[in-house]
Coordinates of C-alpha atoms in Angstrom, one line a residue:
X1 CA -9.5 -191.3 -53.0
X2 CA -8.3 -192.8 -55.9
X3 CA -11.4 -191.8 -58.1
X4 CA -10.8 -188.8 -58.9
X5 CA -9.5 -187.1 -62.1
X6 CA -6.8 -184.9 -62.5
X7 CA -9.0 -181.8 -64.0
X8 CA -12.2 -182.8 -61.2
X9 CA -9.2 -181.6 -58.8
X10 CA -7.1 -179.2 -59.9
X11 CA -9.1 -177.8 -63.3
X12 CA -11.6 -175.2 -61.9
X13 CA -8.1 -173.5 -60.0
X14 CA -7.7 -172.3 -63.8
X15 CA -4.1 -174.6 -64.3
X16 CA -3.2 -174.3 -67.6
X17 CA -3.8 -177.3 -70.3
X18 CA -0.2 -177.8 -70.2
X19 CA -0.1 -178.4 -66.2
X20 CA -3.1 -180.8 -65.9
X21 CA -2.1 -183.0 -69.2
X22 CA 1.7 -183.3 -67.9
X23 CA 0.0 -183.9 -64.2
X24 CA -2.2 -186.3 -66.2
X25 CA 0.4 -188.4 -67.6
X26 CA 2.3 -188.4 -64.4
X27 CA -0.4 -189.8 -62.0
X28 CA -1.1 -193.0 -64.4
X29 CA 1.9 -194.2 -62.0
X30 CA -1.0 -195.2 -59.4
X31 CA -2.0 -197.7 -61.4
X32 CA 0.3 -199.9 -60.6
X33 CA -0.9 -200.4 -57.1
X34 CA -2.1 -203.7 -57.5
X35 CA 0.7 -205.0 -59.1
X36 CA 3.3 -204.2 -56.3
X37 CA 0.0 -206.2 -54.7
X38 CA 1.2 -209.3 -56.1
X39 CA 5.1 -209.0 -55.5
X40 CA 4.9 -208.7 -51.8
X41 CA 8.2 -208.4 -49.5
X42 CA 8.9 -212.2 -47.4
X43 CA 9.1 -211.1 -43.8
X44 CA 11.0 -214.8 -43.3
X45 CA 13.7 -213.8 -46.0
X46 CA 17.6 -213.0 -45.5
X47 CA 18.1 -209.8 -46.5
X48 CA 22.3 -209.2 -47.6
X49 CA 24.4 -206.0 -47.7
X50 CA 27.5 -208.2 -48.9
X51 CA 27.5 -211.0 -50.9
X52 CA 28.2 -213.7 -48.9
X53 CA 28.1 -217.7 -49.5
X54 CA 27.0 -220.1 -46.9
X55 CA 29.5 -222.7 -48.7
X56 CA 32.2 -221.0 -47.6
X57 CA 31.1 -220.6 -43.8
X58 CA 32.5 -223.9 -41.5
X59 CA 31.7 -222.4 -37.9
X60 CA 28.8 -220.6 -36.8
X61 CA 28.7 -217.9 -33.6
X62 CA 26.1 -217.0 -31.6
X63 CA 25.0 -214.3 -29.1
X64 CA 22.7 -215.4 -26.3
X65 CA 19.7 -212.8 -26.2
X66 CA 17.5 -212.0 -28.9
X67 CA 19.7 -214.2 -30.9
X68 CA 19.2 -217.7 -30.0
X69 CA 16.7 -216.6 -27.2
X70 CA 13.7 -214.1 -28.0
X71 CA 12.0 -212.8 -24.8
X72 CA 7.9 -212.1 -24.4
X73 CA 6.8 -208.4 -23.7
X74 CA 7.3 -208.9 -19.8
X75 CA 10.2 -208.7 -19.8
X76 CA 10.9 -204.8 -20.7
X77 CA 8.0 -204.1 -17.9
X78 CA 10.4 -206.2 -15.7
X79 CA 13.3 -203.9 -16.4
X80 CA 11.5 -200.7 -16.3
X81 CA 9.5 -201.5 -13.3
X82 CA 12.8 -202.7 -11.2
X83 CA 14.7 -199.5 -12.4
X84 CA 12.2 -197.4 -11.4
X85 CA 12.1 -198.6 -8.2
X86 CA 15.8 -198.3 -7.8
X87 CA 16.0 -194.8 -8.7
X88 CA 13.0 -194.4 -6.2
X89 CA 15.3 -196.4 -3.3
X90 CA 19.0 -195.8 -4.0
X91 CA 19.3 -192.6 -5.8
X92 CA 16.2 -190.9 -3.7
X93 CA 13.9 -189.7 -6.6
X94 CA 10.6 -188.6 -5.5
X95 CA 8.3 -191.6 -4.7
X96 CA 5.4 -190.3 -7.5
X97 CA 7.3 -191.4 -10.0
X98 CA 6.2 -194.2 -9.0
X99 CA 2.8 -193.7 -10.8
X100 CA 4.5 -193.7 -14.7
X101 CA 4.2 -197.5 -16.2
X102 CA 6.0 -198.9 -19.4
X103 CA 4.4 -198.0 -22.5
X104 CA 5.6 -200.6 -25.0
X105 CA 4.6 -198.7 -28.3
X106 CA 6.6 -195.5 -26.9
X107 CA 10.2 -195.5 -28.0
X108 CA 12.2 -197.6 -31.0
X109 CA 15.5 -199.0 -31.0
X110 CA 18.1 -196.4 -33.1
X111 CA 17.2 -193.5 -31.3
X112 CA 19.6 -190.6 -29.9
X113 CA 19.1 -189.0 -26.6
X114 CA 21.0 -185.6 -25.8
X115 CA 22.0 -186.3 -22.4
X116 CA 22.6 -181.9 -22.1
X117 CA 19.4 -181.4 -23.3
X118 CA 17.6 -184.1 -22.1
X119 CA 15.7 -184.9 -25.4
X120 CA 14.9 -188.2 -27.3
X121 CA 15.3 -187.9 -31.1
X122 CA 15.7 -190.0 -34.5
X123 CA 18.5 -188.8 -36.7
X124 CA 19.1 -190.0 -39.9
X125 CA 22.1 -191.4 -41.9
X126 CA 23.7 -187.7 -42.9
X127 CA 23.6 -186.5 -39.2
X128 CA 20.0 -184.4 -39.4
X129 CA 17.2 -184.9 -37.0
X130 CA 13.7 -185.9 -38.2
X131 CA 11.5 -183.1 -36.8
X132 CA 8.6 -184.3 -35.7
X133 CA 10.2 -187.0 -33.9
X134 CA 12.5 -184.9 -31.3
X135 CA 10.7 -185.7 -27.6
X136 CA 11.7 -183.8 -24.4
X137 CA 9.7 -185.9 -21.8
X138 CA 7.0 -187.6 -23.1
X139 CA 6.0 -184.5 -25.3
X140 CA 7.1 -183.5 -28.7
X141 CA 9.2 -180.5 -29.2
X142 CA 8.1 -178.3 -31.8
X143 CA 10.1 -177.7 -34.9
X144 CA 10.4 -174.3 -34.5
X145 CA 12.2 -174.9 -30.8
X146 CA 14.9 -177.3 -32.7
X147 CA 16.0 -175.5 -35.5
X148 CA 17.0 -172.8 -33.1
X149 CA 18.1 -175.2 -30.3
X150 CA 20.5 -177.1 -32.9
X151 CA 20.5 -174.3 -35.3
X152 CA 19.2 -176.2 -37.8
X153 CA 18.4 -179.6 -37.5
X154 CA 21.8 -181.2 -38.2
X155 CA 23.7 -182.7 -35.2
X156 CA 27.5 -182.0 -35.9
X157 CA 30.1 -184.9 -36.1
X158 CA 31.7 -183.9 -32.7
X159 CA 28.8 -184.1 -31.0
X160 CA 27.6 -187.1 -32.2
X161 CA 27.4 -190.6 -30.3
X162 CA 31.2 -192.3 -29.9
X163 CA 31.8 -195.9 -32.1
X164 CA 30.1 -197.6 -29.7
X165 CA 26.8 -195.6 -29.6
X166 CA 27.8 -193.6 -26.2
X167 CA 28.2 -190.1 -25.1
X168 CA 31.5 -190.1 -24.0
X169 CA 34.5 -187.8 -24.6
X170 CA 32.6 -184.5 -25.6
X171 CA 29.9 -186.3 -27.6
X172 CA 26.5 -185.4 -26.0
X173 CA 24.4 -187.6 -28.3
X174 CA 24.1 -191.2 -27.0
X175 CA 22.4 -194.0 -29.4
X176 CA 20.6 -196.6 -27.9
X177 CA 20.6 -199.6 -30.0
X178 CA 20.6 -202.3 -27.7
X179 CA 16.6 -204.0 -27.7
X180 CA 16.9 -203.9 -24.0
X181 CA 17.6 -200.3 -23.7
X182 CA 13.6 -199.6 -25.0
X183 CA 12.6 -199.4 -21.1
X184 CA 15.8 -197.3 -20.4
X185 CA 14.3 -194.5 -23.0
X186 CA 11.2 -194.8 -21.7
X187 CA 11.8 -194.0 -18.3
X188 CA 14.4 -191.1 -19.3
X189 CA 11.3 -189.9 -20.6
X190 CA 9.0 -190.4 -18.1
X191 CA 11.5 -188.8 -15.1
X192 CA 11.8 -186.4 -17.4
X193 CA 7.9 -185.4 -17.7
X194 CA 7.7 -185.6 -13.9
X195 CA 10.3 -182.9 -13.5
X196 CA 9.1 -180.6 -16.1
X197 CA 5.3 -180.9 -15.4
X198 CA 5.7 -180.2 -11.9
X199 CA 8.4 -177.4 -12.9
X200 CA 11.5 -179.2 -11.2
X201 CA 14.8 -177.7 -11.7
X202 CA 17.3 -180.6 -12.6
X203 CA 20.3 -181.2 -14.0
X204 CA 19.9 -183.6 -17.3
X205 CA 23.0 -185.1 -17.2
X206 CA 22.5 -186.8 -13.6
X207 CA 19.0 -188.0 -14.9
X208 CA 21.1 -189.5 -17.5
X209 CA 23.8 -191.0 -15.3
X210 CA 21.3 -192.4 -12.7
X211 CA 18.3 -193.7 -14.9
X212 CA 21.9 -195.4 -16.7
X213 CA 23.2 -196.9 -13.3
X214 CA 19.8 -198.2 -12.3
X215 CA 19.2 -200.2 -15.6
X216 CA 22.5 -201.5 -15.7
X217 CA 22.1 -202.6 -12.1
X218 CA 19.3 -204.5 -13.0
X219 CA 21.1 -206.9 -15.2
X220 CA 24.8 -207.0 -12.7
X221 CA 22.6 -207.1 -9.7
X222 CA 20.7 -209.9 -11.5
X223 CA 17.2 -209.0 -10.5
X224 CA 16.1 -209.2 -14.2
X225 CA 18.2 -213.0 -14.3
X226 CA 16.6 -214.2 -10.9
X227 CA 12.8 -213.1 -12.1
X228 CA 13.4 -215.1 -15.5
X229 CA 14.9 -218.6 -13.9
X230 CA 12.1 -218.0 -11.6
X231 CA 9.3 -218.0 -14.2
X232 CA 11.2 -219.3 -17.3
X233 CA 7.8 -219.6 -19.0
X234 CA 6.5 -215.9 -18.6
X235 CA 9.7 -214.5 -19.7
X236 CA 11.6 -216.5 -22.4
X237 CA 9.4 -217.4 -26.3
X238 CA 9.5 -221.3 -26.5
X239 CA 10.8 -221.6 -30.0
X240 CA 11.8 -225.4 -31.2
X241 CA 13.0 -223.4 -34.5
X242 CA 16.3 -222.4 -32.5
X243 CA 16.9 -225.9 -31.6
X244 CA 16.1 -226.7 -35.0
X245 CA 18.7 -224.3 -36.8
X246 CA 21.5 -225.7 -34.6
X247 CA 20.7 -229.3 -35.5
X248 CA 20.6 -228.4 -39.2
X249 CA 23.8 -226.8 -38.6
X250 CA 25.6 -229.6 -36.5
X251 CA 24.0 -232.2 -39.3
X252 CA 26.0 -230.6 -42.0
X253 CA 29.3 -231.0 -39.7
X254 CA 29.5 -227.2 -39.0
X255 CA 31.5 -225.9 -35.4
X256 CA 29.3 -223.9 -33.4
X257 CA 30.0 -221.5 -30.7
X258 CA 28.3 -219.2 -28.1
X259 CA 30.1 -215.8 -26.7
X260 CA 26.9 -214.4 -24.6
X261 CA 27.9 -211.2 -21.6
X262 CA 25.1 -213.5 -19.4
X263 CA 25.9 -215.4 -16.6
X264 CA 26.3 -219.5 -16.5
X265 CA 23.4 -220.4 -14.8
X266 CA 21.1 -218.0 -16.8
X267 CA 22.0 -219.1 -20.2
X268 CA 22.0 -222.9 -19.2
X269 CA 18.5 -223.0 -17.7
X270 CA 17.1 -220.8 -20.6
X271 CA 19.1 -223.2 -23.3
X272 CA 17.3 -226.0 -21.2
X273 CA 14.2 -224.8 -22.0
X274 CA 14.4 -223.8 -25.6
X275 CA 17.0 -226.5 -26.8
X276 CA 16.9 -229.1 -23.9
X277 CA 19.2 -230.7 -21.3
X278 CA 21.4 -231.5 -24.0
X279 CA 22.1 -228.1 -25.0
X280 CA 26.1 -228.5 -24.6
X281 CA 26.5 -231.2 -26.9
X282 CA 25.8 -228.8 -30.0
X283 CA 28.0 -226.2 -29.2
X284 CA 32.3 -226.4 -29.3
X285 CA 33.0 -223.6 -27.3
X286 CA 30.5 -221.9 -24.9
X287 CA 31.7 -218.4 -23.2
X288 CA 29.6 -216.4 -20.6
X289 CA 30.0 -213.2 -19.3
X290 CA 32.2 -212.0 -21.6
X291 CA 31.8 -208.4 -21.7
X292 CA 31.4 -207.4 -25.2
X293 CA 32.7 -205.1 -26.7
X294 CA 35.7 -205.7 -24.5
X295 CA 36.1 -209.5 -25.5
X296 CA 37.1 -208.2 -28.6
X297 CA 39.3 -205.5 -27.7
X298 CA 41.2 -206.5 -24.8
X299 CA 44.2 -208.9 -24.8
X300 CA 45.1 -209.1 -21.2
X301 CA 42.1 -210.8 -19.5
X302 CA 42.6 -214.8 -19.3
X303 CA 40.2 -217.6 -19.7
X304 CA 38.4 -218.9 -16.3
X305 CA 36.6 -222.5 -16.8
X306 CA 33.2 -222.4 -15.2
X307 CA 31.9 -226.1 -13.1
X308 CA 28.8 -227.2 -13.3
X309 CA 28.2 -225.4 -10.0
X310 CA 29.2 -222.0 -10.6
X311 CA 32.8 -222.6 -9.2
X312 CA 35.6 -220.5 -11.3
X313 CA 38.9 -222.7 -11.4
X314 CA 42.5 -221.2 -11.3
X315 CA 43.8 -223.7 -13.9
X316 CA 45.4 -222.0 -16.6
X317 CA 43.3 -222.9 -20.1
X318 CA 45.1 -224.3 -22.6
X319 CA 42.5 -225.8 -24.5
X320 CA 38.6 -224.6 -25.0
X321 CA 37.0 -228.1 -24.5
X322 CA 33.4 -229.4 -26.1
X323 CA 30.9 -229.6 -22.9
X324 CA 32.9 -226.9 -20.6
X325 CA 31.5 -223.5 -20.1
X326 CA 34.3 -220.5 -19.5
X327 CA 33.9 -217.1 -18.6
X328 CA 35.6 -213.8 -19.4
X329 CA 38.6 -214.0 -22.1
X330 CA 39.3 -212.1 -25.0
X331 CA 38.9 -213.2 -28.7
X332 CA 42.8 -212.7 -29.3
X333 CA 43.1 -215.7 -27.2
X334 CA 40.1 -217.3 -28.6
X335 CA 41.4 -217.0 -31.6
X336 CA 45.1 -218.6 -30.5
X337 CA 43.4 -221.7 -29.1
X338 CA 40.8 -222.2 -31.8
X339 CA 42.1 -220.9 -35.2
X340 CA 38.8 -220.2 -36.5
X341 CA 40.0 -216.8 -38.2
X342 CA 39.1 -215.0 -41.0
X343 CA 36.0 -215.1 -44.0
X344 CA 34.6 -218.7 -42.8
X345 CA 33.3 -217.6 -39.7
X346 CA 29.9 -216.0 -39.3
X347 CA 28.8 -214.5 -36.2
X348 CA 25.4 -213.4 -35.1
X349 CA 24.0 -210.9 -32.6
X350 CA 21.4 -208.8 -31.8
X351 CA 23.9 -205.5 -31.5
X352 CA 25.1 -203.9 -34.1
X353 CA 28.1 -202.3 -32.2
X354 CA 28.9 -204.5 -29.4
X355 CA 28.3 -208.1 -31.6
X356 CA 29.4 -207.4 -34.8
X357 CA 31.5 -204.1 -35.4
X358 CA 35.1 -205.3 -34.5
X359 CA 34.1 -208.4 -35.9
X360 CA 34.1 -207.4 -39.3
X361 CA 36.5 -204.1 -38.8
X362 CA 39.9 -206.0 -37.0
X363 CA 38.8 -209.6 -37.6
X364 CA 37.6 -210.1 -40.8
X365 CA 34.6 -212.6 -39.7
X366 CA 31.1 -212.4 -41.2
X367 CA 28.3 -211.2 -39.3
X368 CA 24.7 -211.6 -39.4
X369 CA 22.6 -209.5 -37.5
X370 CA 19.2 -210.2 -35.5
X371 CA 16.8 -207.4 -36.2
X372 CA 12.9 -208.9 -35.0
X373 CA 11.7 -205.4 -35.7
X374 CA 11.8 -206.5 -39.3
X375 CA 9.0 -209.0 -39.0
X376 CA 6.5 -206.8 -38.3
X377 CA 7.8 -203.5 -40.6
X378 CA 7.6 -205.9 -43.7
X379 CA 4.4 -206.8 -42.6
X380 CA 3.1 -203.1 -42.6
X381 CA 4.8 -202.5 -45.6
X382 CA 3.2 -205.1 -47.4
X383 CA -0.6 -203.9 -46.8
X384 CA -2.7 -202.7 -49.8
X385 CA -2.8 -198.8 -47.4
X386 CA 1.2 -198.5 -47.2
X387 CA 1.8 -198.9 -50.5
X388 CA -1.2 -197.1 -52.1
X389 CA 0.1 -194.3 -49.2
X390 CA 3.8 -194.8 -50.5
X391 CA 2.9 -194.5 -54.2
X392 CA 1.0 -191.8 -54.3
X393 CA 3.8 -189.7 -51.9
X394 CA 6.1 -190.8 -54.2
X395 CA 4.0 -189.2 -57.4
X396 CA 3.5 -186.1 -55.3
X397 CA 7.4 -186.1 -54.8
X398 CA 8.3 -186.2 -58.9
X399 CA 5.1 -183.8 -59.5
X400 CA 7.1 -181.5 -57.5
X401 CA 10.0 -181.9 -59.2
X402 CA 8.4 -182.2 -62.9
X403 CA 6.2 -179.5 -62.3
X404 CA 8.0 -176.7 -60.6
X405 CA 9.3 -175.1 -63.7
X406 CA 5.9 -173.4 -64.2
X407 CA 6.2 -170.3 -62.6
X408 CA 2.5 -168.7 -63.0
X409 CA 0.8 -167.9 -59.8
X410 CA -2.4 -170.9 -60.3
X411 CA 0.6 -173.5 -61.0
X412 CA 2.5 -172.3 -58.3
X413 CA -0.5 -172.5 -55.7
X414 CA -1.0 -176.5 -56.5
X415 CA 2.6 -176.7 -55.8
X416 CA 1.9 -175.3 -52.8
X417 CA -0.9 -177.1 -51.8
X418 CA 1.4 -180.3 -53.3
X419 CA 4.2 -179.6 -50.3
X420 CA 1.4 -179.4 -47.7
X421 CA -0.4 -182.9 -48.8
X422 CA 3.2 -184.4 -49.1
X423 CA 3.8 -183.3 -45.2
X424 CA 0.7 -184.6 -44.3
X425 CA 1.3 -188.2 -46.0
X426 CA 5.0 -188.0 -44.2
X427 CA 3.5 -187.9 -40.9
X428 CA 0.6 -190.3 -41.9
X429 CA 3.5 -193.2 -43.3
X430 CA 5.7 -192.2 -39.9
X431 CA 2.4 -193.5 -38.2
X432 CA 1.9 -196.6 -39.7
X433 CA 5.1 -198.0 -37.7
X434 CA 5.5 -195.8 -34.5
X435 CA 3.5 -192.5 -33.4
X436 CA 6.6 -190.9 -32.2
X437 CA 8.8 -191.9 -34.3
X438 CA 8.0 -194.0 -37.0
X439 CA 10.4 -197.0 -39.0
X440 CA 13.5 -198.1 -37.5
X441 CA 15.0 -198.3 -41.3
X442 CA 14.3 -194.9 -42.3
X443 CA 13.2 -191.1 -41.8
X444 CA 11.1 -189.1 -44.1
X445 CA 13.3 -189.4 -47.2
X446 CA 16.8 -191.1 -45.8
X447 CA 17.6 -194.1 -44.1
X448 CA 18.3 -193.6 -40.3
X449 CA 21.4 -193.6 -38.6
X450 CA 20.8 -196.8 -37.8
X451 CA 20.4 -198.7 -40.6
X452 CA 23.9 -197.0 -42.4
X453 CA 25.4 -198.7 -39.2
X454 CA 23.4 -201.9 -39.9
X455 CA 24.4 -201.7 -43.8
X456 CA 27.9 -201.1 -42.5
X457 CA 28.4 -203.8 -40.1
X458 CA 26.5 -206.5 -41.0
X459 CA 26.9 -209.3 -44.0
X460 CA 23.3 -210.0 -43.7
X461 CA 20.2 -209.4 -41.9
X462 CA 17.3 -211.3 -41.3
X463 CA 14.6 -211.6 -38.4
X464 CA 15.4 -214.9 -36.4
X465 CA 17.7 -217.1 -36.7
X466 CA 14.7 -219.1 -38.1
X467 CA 15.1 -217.6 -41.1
X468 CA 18.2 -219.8 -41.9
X469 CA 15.8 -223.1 -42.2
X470 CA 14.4 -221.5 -45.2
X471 CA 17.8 -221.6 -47.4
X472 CA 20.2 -224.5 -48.4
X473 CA 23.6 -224.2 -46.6
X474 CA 25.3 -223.6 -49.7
X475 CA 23.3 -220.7 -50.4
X476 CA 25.1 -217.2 -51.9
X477 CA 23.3 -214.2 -50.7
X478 CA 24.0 -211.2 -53.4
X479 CA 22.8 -207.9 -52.6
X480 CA 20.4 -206.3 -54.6
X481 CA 21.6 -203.7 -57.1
X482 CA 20.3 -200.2 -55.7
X483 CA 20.7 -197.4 -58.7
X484 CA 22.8 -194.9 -57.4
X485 CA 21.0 -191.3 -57.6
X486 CA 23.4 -190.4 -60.6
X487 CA 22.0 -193.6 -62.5
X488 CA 18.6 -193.1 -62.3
X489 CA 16.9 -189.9 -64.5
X490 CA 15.6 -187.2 -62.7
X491 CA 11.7 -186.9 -62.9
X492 CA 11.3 -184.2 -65.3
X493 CA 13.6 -186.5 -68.2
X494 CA 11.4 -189.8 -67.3
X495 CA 9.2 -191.6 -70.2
X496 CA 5.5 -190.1 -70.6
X497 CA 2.6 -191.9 -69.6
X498 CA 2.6 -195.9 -70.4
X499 CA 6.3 -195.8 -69.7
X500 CA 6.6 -194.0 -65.9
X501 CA 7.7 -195.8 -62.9
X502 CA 7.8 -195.1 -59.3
X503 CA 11.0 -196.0 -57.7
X504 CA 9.2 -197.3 -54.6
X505 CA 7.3 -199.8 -56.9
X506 CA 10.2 -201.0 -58.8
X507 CA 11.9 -201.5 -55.5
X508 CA 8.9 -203.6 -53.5
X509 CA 9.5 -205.7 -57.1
X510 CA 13.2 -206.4 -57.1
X511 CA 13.2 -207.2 -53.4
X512 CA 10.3 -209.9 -53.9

């Protein structure tokens, strides 16, 4: 409650006058509550880790899902459900497992699985797992069990997920950071729980492998493409906003291209619907199935031109034509028949390592990434009981810091008591985004694992591509100066009274 007074809580405890006038001064801070009220955080902005000018860009790449297609929440009971099933058909797991259903609020993107230990977990940007947050089934894993598991709670650099997020090559850790890899967690969670509540003895790393097999075989044996062209309307968010974006784009004379790992027919009946018939006519250079990561990687696979049937053609391309679809390639090639190289192209996708990491490592292209989890975060970060939550943790935090020079036994008690509340308003801001495992952007204190890749890889961030209609296309996006921790003062050297400020709040301000 914010009516009580400093000396109504702490002063019968027998604090000295010293503590509760220094506590005094310090808690002031929650007055500015309704100020960060009226400088609230755009959940439509562009949000820049480089600075980057839209002036500069002449051509304009797109992925294909969750890019310039969003899909409706169907679709990840689609994938679960038809995984499931082949697990239960082809790879002869026991028929109950049947009875588990996709839980959409379970599992966030970012997260890191221990295919050995067959346990879900968010790790943050330095390598240490959030406890709290490590799940082994659909149960949590008490602290106590990890520290000793891991010994300690941070997950070593060798055993961490490869550049591409998988466990390959001694790494045990695999990230998941693909949107449609939110069903594949959950049901290596739910196989899990079967196993261990009916006391199963199994080996983790074929869960791993088969649960892995079974969603991929969803998407190559195109039983999730077949169910969407099938009910295009269940499946795929009508957005005129995507057609809108392109248009803006091709208006101001810019070249646009698609490189999508989907097949022809999927990505031209779903352009149909969310762009129209006409869909081709925007676009320069349309590639499908292209296998990312490997488009980028891989010089020896050729360009195959695609008919309007489906047919693959043996000609040998010497030209990418406006109005053709082709399949496979590799950007080297690309890049030979095109020329667009270098600073004035800007690429979007959805994945952080298979979009845009070699984009912007070996290429030197700019890359925007789609995050839609970021709607919805801003949205709970801008309500009046996140940030009176976030204030007040963050006053708790410099009391701690301030305050812990007082050594005498009452002083130290509230310190105590301090630490306990501050745990407790941890778990209670992890809640206010997932029950499991809170933001995608950060842990308790540190950013998460993911968002250092996100900061790393990607120019900007918004999202939806909607977001683009909001800014002029000579827009410069500059990054927002972040004090470094060596620029700011500690707590215990900050300005008495009138003059203290929570970093949060000053934050929540700049980013307005």
């Amino acid at each position: 409650s914010s009516k009580w007074t400093v000396r109504e809580r702490w002063g019968g405890k027998r604090a000295s006058e010293g503590f509760l006038e220094e506590v005094e001064m310090s808690v002031k801070g929650r007055d500015l509550v309704p100020s960060i009220m009226s400088n609230l955080l755009n959940p439509d902005a562009i949000f820049s880790n480089n600075e980057m000018s839209l002036s500069d860009i002449e051509i304009y790449g797109f992925d294909y899902d969750y890019t310039l297609v969003f899909y409706s929440k169907h679709l990840h009971t689609l994938i679960f459900n038809a995984a499931r099933d082949l697990l239960i058909n082809e790879h002869r797991y026991p028929a109950e497992i049947r009875s588990y259903e996709y839980d959409p609020n379970f599992a966030i993107r970012g997260l890191h699985y221990d295919v050995h230990r067959a346990m879900l977990m968010k790790i943050d940007a330095f390598h240490y797992i959030q406890l709290g947050t490590v799940y082994r089934g659909l149960s949590v894993v008490p602290d106590e069990e990890v520290i000793e598991m891991y010994e300690g709670s941070h997950v070593p650099l060798e055993q961490m997920s490869d550049f591409y997020g998988k466990s390959s090559q001694g790494n045990t850790m695999k990230q998941f950071m693909d949107i449609f890899s939110l069903p594949e967690m959950t049901l290596l969670s739910c196989v899990n729980e079967y196993f261990l509540k009916n006391n199963l003895d199994y080996e983790p790393v074929h869960l791993y492998k088969d649960v892995k097999d079974s969603i991929r075989d969803v998407h190559i044996k195109g039983i999730m493409y077949r169910a969407i062209e099938a009910d295009i309307e269940k499946y795929i968010c009508y957005a005129e906003q995507t057609r809108a974006v392109l248009a803006k784009l091709a208006d101001h004379g810019k070249k646009m291209f698609l490189i999508t790992n989907s097949p022809s027919s999927f990505v031209d009946k779903g352009m149909r619907y969310i762009v129209g018939k006409d869909w081709r006519d925007l676009f320069d250079v349309v590639i499908v199935q292209a296998e990312k990561p490997n488009f980028f990687n891989d010089r020896r696979r050729p360009f195959r031109k695609v008919t309007e049937r489906g047919v693959l053609l043996w000609d040998k391309i010497h030209k990418l034509e406006k109005g053709q679809i082709y399949k496979q390639g590799n950007l080297y090639e690309f890049l030979k028949l095109t020329g667009w190289r270098g600073s004035r192209v800007l690429y979007f996708g959805d994945h952080i390592y298979s979009d845009l990491a070699d984009l912007t490592l070996k290429h030197g292209w700019r890359t925007g990434a789609i995050i839609p989890e970021l709607r919805s975060e801003i949205k709970i970060m801008n309500t009046e009981q996140y940030i009176q939550t976030m204030t007040w943790l963050q006053t708790l935090t410099g009391l701690l810091e301030q305050m812990q020079i007082h050594r005498d036994d009452t002083s130290q008690m509230i310190l105590q008591e301090w630490k306990k509340e501050r745990k407790e308003m941890r778990e209670m801001t992890k809640n206010f985004f997932n029950s499991q495992f809170g933001s995608l952007f950060r842990t308790d204190q540190n950013p998460t694992y993911f968002l250092r890749r996100l900061s790393r890889f990607a120019d900007i961030y918004m999202a939806s591509l909607s977001c683009l209609l909001s800014y002029d296309l000579s827009h410069t996006f500059y990054p927002r100066r972040t004090p470094l921790q060596h620029e700011l003062p500690a707590w215990s050297d900050r300005p008495p009274a009138g003059n203290f400020r929570i970093p949060f709040t000053q934050g929540v301000a700049q980013a307005k």
